[in-house]
Each structure stands twice: as C-alpha cells, then as structure tokens.
Coordinates of C-alpha atoms in Angstrom, one line a residue:
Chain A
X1243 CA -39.6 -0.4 -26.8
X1244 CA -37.0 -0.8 -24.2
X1245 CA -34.1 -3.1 -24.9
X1246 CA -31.4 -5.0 -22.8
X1247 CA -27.9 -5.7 -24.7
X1248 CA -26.5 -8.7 -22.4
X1249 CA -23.0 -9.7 -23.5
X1250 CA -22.1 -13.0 -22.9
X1251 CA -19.7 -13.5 -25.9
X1252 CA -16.9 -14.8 -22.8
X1253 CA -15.1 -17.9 -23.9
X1254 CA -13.6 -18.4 -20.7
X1255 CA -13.3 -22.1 -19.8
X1256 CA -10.7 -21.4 -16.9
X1257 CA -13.2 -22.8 -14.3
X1258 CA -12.2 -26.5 -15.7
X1259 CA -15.7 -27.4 -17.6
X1260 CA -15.5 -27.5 -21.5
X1261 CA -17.9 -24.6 -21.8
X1262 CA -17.7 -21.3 -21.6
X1263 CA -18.4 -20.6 -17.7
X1264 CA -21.4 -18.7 -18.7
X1265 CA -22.7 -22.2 -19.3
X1266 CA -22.1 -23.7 -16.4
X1267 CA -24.3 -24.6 -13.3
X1268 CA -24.3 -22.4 -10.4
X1269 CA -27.1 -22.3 -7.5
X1270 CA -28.7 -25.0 -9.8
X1271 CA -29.1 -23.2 -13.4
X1272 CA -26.3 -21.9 -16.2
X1273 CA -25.5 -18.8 -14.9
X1274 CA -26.4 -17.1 -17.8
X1275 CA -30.3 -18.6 -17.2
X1276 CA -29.7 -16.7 -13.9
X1277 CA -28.7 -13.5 -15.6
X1278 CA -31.5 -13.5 -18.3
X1279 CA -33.8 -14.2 -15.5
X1280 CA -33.2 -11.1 -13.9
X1281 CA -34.2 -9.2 -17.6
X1282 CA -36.7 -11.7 -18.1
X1283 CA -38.9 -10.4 -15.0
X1284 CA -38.6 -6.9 -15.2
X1285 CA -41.6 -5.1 -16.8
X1286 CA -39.6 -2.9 -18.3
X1287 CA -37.6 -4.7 -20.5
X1288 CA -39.3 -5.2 -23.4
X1289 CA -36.8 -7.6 -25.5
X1290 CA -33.2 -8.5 -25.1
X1291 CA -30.4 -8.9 -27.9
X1292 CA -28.0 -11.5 -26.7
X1293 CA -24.7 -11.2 -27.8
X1294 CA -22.7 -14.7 -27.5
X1295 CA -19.7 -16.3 -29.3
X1296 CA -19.9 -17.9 -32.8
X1297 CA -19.6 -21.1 -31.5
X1298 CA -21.9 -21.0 -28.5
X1299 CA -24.9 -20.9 -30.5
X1300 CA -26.0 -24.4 -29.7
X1301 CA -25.2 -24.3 -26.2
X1302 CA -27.5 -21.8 -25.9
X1303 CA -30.4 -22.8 -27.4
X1304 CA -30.0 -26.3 -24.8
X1305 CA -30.7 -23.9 -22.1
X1306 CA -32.6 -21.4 -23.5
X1307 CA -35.7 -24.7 -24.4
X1308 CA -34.9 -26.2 -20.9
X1309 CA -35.3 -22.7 -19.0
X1310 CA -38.0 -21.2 -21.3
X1311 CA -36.0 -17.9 -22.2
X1312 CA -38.9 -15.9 -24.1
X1313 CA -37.8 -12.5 -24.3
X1314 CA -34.4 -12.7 -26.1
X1315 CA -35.2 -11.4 -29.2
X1316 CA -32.2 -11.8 -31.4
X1317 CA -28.5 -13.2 -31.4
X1318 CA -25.8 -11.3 -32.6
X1319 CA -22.2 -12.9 -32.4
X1320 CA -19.9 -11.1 -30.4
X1321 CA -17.0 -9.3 -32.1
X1322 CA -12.9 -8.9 -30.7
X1323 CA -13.8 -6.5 -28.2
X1324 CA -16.1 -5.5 -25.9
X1325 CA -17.0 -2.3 -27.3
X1326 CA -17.5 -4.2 -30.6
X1327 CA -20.1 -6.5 -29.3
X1328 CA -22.0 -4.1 -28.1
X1329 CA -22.0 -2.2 -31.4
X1330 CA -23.3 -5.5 -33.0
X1331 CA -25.8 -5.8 -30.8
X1332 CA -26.9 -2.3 -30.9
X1333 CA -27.0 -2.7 -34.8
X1334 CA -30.0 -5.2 -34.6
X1335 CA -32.2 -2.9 -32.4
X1336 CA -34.9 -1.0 -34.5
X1337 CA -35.0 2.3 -34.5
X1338 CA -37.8 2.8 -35.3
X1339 CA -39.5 1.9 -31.9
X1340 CA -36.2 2.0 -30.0
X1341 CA -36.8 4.0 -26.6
X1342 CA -34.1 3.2 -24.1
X1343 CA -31.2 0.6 -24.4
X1344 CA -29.9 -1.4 -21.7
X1345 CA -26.5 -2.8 -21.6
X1346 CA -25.6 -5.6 -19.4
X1347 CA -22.9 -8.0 -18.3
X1348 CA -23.9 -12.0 -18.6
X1349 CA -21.7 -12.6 -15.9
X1350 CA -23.6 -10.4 -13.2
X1351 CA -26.7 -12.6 -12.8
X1352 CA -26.6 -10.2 -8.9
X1353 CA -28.1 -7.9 -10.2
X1354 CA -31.5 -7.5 -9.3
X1355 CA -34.6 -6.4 -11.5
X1356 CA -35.6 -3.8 -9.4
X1357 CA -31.9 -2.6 -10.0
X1358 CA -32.7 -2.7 -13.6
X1359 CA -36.3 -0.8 -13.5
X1360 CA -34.3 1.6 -11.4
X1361 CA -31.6 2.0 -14.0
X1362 CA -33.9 2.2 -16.7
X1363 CA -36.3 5.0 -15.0
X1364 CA -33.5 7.2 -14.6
X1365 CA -32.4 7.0 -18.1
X1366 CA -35.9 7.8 -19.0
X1367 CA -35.7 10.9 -17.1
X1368 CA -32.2 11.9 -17.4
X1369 CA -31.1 10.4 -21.1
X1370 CA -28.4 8.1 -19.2
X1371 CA -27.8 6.1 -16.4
X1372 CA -25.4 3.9 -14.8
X1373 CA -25.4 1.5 -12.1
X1374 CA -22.7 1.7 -9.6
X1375 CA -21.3 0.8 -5.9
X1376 CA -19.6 2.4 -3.5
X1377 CA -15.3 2.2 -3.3
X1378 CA -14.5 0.1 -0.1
X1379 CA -10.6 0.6 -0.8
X1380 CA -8.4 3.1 0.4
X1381 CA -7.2 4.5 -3.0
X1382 CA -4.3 6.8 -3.7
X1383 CA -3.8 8.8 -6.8
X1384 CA -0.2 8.3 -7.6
X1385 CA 2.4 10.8 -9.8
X1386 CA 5.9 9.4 -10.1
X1387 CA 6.1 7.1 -7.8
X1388 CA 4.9 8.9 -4.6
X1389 CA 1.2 9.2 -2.9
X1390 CA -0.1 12.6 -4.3
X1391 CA -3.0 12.0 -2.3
X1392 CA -5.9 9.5 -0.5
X1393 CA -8.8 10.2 -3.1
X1394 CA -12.2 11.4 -1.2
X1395 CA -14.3 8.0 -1.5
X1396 CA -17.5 10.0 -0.4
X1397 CA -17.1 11.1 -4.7
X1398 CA -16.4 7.8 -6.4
X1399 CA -18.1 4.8 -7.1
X1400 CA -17.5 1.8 -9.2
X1401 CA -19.6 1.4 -12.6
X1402 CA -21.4 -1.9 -12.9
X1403 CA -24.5 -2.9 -15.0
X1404 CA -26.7 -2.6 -16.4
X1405 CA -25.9 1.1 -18.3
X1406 CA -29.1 2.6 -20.0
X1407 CA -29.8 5.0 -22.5
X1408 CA -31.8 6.7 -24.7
X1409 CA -31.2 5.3 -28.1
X1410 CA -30.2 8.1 -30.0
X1411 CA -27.1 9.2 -27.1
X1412 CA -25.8 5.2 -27.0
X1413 CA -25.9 5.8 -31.1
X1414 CA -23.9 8.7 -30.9
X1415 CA -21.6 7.6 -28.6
X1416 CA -21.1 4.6 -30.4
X1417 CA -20.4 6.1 -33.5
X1418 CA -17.8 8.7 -32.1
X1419 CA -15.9 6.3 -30.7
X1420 CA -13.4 3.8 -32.1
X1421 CA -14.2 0.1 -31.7
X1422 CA -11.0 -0.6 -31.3
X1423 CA -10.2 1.5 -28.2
X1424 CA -10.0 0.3 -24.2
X1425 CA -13.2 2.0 -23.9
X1426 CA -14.1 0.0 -20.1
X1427 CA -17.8 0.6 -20.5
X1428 CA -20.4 2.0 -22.4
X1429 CA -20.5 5.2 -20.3
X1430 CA -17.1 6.2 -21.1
X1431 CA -18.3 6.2 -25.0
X1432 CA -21.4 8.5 -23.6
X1433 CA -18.8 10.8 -21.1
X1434 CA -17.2 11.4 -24.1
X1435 CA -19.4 13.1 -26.5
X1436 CA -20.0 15.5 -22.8
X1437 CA -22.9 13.8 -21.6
X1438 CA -23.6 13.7 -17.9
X1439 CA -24.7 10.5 -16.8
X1440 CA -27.2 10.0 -13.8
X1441 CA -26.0 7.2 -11.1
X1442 CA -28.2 4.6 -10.0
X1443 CA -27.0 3.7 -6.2
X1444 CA -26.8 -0.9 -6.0
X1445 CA -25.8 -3.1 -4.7
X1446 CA -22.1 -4.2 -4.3
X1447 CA -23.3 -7.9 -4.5
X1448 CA -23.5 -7.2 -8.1
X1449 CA -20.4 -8.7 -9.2
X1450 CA -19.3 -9.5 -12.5
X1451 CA -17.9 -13.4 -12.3
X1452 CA -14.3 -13.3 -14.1
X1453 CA -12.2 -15.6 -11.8
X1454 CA -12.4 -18.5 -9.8
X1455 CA -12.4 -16.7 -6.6
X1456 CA -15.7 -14.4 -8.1
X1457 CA -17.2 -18.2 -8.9
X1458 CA -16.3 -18.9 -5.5
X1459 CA -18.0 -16.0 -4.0
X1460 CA -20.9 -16.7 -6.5
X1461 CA -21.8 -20.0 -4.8
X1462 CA -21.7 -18.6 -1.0
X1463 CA -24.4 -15.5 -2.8
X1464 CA -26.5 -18.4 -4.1
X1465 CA -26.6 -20.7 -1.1
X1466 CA -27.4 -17.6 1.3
X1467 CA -30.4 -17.2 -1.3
Chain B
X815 CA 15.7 -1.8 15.1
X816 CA 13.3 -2.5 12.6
X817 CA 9.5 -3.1 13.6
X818 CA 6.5 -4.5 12.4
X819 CA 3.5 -3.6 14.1
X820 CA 0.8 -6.1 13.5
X821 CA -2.7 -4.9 14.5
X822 CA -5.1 -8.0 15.2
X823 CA -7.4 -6.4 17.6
X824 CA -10.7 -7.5 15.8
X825 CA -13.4 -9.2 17.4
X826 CA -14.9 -10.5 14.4
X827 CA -16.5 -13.5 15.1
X828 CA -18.6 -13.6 12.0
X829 CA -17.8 -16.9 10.6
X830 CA -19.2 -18.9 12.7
X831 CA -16.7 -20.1 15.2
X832 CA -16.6 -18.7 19.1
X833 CA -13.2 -17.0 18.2
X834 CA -12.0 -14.1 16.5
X835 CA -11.4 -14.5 12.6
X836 CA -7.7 -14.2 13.3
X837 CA -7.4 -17.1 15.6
X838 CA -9.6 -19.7 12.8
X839 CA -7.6 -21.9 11.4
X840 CA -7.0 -22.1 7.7
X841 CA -4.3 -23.6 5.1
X842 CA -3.9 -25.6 8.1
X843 CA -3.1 -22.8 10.6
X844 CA -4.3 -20.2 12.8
X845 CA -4.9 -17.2 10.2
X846 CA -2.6 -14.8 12.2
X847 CA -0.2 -17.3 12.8
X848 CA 0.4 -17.4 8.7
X849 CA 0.6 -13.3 8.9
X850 CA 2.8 -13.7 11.8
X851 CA 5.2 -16.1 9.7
X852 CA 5.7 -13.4 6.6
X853 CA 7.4 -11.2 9.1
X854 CA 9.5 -13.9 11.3
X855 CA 11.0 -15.2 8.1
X856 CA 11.7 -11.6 7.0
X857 CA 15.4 -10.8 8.2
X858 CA 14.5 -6.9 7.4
X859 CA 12.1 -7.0 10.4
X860 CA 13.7 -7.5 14.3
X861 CA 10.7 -7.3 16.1
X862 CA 6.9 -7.7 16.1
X863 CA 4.4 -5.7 18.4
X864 CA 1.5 -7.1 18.4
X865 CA -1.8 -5.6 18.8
X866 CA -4.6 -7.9 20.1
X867 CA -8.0 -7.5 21.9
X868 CA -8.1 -6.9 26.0
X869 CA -9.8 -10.7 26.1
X870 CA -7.5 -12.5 23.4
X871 CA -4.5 -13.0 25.1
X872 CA -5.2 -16.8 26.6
X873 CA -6.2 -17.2 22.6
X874 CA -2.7 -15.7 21.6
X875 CA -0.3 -17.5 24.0
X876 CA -2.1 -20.8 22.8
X877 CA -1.1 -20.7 19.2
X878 CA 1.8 -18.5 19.7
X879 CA 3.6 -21.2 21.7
X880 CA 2.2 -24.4 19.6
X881 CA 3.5 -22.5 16.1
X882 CA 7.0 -21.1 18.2
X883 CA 6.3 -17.3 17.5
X884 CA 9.6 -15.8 18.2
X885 CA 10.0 -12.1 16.9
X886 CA 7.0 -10.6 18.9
X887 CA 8.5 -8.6 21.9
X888 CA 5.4 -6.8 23.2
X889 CA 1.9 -7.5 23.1
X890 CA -0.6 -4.5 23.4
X891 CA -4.3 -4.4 23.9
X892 CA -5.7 -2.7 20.9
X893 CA -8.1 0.8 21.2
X894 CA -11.4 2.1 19.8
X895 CA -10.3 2.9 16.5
X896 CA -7.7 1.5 14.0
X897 CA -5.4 4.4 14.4
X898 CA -5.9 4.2 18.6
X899 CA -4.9 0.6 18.2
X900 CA -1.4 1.5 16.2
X901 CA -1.0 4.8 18.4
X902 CA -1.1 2.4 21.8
X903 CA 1.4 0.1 19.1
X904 CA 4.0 2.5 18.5
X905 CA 3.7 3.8 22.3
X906 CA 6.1 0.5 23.2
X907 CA 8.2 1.1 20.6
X908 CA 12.1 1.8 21.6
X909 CA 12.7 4.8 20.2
X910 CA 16.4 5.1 21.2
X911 CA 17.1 2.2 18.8
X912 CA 13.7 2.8 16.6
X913 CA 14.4 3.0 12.7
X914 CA 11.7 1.8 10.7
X915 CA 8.0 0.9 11.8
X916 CA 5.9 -0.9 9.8
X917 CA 2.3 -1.0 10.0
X918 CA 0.7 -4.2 9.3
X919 CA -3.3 -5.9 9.2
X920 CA -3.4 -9.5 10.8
X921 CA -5.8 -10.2 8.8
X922 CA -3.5 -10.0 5.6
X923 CA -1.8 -13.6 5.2
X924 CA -1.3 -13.0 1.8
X925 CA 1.7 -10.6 2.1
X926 CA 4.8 -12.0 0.8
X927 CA 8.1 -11.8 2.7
X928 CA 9.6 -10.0 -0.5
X929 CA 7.1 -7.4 -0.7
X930 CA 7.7 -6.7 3.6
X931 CA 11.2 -6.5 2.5
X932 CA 10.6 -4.1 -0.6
X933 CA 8.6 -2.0 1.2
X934 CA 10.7 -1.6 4.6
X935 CA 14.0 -0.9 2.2
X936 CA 12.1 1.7 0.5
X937 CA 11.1 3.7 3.5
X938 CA 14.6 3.1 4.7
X939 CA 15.6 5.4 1.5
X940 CA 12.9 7.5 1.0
X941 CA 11.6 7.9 4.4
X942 CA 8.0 6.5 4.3
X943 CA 6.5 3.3 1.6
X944 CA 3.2 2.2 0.8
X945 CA 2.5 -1.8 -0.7
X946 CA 0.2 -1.1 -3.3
X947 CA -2.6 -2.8 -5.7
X948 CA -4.0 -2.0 -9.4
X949 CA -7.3 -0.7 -9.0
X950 CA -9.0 -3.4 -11.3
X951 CA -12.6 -1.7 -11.2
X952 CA -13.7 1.0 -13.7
X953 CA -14.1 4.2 -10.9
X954 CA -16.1 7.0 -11.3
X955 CA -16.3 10.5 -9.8
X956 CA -19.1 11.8 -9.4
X957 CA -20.9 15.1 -8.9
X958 CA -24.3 16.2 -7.8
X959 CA -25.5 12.7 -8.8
X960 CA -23.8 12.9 -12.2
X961 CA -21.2 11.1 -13.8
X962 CA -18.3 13.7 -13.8
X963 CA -15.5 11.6 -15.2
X964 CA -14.2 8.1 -15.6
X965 CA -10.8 8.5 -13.3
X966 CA -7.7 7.1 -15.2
X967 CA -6.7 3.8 -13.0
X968 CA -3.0 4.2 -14.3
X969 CA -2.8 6.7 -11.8
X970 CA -4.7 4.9 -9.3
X971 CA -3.6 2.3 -6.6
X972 CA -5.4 0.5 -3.5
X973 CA -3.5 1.0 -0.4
X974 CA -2.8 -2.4 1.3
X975 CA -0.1 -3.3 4.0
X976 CA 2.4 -2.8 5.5
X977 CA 2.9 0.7 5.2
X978 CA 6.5 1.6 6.6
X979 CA 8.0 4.9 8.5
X980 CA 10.8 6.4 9.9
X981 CA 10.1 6.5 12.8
X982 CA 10.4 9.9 13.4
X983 CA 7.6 10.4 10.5
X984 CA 5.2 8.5 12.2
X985 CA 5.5 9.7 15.6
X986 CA 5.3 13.3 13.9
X987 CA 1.8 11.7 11.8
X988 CA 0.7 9.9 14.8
X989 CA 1.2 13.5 16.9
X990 CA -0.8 15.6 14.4
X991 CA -3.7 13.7 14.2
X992 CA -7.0 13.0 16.2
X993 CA -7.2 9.1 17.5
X994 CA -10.6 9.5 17.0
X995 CA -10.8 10.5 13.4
X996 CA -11.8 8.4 10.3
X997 CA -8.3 7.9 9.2
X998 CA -8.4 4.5 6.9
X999 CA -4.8 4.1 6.9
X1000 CA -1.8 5.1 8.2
X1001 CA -0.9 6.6 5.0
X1002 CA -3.3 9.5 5.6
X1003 CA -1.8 10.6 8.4
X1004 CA 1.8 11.0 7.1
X1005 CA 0.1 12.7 3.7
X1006 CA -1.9 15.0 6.1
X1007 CA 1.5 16.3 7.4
X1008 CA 2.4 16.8 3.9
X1009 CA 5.2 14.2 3.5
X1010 CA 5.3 12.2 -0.1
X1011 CA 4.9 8.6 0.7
X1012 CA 6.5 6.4 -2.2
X1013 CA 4.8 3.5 -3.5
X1014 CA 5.8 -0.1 -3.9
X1015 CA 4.0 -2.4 -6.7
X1016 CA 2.6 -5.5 -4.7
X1017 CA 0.0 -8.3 -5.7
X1018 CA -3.5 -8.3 -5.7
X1019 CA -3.4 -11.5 -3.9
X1020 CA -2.7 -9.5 -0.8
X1021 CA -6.5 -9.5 0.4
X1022 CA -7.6 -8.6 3.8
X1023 CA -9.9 -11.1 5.3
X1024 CA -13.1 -9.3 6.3
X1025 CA -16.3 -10.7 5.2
X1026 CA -16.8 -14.2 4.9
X1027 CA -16.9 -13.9 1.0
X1028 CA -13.0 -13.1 1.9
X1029 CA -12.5 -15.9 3.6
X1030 CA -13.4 -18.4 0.6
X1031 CA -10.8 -16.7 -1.3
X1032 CA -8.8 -17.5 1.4
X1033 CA -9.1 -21.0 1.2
X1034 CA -8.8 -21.0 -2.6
X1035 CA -5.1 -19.3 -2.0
X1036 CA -4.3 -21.5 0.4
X1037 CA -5.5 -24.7 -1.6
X1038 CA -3.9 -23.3 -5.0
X1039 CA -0.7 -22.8 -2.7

C-alpha cells in the first residue's frame, strides 16, 4: 500500500478571500481539487492522508462531494509546524500494509502524476526519493561578509514534492528528529539518520503557491493549459 | 567618475509585442526607462553606458527623448555573450577619470536607488560589492544522483545587480578571462582572479524580467507600488 501525505493545513487568507487560499478557485476548481487530482490519477497511489487545519474541515468536504475526491482516506488536523503535520499524518498510516509514503505540498497542484509515479519508483528501488529542479540563480556561498565563491550549479538542485519513502526510513527519521526543529523538508529528517536520497529530475513549473505573485504565475500555468 | 553600465542588449521579444522586452511599456513606462530612472536619480552614479542591440537604437532615442534620459553618455552595441556585451561597455569607459563601474541588467526595474548607492559606496571601500538576495528555496547538493547534503542557506545568497568595481579590478577580471566563456556574472570573473567581493543585503523584489511568468510579477510590483 502506497500512501500520499498532502499537507494542506495553510491558513493563509492573504490572497483577499475568507478561506484559506487552498480553497480558492484557480483555472476553474479549488486549488487543492487540482492538487488531489494529480494523486487521484496516479496508479500508484493507493490512498492519501490529508492533513488540513481544525477548522477547514467543512470546507473540505464542499469540495471534496462537488469534485468527487475518492481516494483520501483519512483527515488528520495539522499541528504548529510543518514537520508536526507530517508526523500526524504519518501516525494514521498502517503499518501493517504500509509500503512507500509520499509526502506532498497542497499548494503544488504542478506537479504532474507522471512526476509522482517517477518519484515513487525510485523510492521503491532506492528506499528514498526526492523531487527536485534545477538552480537558475547565480548563488554565492558567503563567509563574513565577502563572496567565498560562485557555487557549481551543475551539483545543486532545489527540493520540491512530492518526497517518498519506504515506510520504515520516513519512521525513523521521524522519530530521530525533533518536531519542533526548522527541519525544511522531510528529506532533511531522512539526510540525517545518513541516508542517501535518490533525485527525481521535474519540472521547475512545480511551484509551491505562497504569495500573490506564485498565484499570479499560477493563473498564466492554468490558462497556457 | 562613477559609472553604471546598463546592459539591455536582449532581443527578447517573447511577450508578444514586435519589440524587445525592454522597450514594452509597463507601470506606465518603457521597462528600461524605469531601470534607467534608479540610476539618474542616484547622485552616486555620473554616467550611464548603455548597452543596446545593433537594431535598437531608433527604439532607444524614441523613449529616451520622450522620458528626458540625461546621465547616459555612450551608447554601445552589445556582443554575443553577456560578458562581450559589458567588455565592449567598459571599452568606452574614461579611464583617466574612471573610479567605480557598476554593472547593471536592464531588465532589473526593481532596484532601488538606496541599494545602487549601498552597493557603489561599498566597492568604493572595499574595492568590489555584490547586491545580494536570500536564497528562499531548500538547495541540495547532490552527488552521483544522490542527495549529498541539504546546503545551509544562511550562507547562501543569489547574486543580482549591480555589481560594482574599481575600476582597475574589473579591467584586471575583464583581462583574465575568455569573452566567450559561461561566466553568469561579473562576480565570477573578479572571484576567478582571486579578489573577495563583499556583499550588500538587497530585496528580493529585485527580479530580473525574463520569462513572461516574470513579467506578471512585474505588473503586480508596479500595481502594489
């Protein structure tokens, strides 16, 4: 059984709507319809724990009727940090028949589900995987104040989502770590028990919405189709 | 003498219109014209070369005399490359009254008259400065396919513009390297010659305008003010 963690726990109303902006329309559907869409249609995900605010549940279930969401599983309510939803949510899987676990952002509805078999495949084969996109920046590693040097981009990418699993090394590296720490992603928790994590080249379309410039870009992706 | 070299050589006509990028108006304005302003209103900076393309200057003189450009003393026709482009630049340059050159994109309205200021005063004191971003992203390095570590972003920064020299630096930079080589900024050419460039802490908000996703922030800034 392999399971997609989507976090959409966001209360973020700075786009001017009263809900949180995972709510809102974009290219004609919530965005998080979009997202779950993407889950929804990959053979590969078996079920999806959706991890949303205490006070979104009934916003979600207007949606979820209307757009017919029929792999979400279970709701867990997010907790104060990231890394603390994700625990919640990965508290609900069973272990029993847990195989690989999938962690995704609700606010990247880019990415594609051939981007998400991909990711899960490799985690399959490898124990861990990570979705990422190239650096388009020129960026300098910095010691006091001066340019130590213009880091090699050829070697670095930036981590999106989603990040999969095996079960048992996401449970490890949850329980090493502190909940309450600036962990940035899930494969941080994993780097740090010394696992080497496979990358998954996608997409840079793949953005995670946070401002209302990334909403703005959001609606020229959707009317391009 | 202080000068700002302003590269707006692109022919990007990617959005639509029969002109270059630089010459679409937006906020109102031609988008170089707004670039343009930041460094006529900064008093730090006596004189503009501008870089163009071989076919742009009917474009130029148009706007230039409608929006009474004043601090731009020599127009060049830009080369192959980036750095060919700033080499031709700096070729006009005065260097019996030369002091600081500063290294500009066009296509970077954004800039603040402050942050030209900031960054021309600290090359005046340290000999060579670098306008900086956060690096926002979670980066990776990677090896062999394989997550080798998450990089620590407090050390990190995204190069933006202007970049300013000494002079003598950036003739020595400019000198030592090949025009034809990848160089992403001028930065890299003054590290490659093994001078420490300090760095000076500017906004995000200073986005170059290269894809058209770009260029719907752009009108966000510009409606937000």
């Amino acid at each position: 059984m392999n399971t997609a963690i989507i976090v959409a726990a966001g209360s973020g109303t700075r786009f001017g709507g009263d809900k949180p902006k995972q709510f809102l329309e974009i290219g004609g559907k919530p965005l998080l319809i979009h997202t779950l869409e993407k889950f929804e249609n990959c053979p590969l995900i078996n079920e999806i724990v959706l991890v949303i605010g205490s006070d979104q549940l009934f916003s979600y279930r207007e949606i979820a009727t209307k757009h017919r969401v029929r792999k979400v599983a279970k709701i867990v309510y997010g907790g104060k940090t990231r890394a603390e939803s994700v625990f919640k949510g990965f508290g609900v899987i069973d272990s029993a028949t847990a195989e690989i676990v999938a962690v995704h952002d609700g606010a990247r509805p880019f990415v594609t589900t051939e981007e998400i078999a991909a990711t899960v495949r490799k985690a399959q084969e490898t124990g861990a995987a990570c979705l990422v996109a190239p650096v388009f920046d020129t960026v300098k590693e910095v010691r006091d104040g001066r340019i130590a040097q213009t880091i090699d981009r050829a070697n670095l990418r930036r981590a999106l989502t989603p990040q999969a699993f095996h079960y048992d090394i996401l449970r490890n590296a949850l329980l090493a770590s502190e909940l309450t720490e600036a962990a940035t992603d899930e494969c941080c928790l994993v780097e740090n028990i010394g696992f080497k994590i496979s990358i998954v080249e996608g997409s840079p379309k793949n953005i995670k919405i946070t401002t209302p410039e990334d909403w703005a870009i959001a609606e020229i992706y959707f009317q391009k189709g």
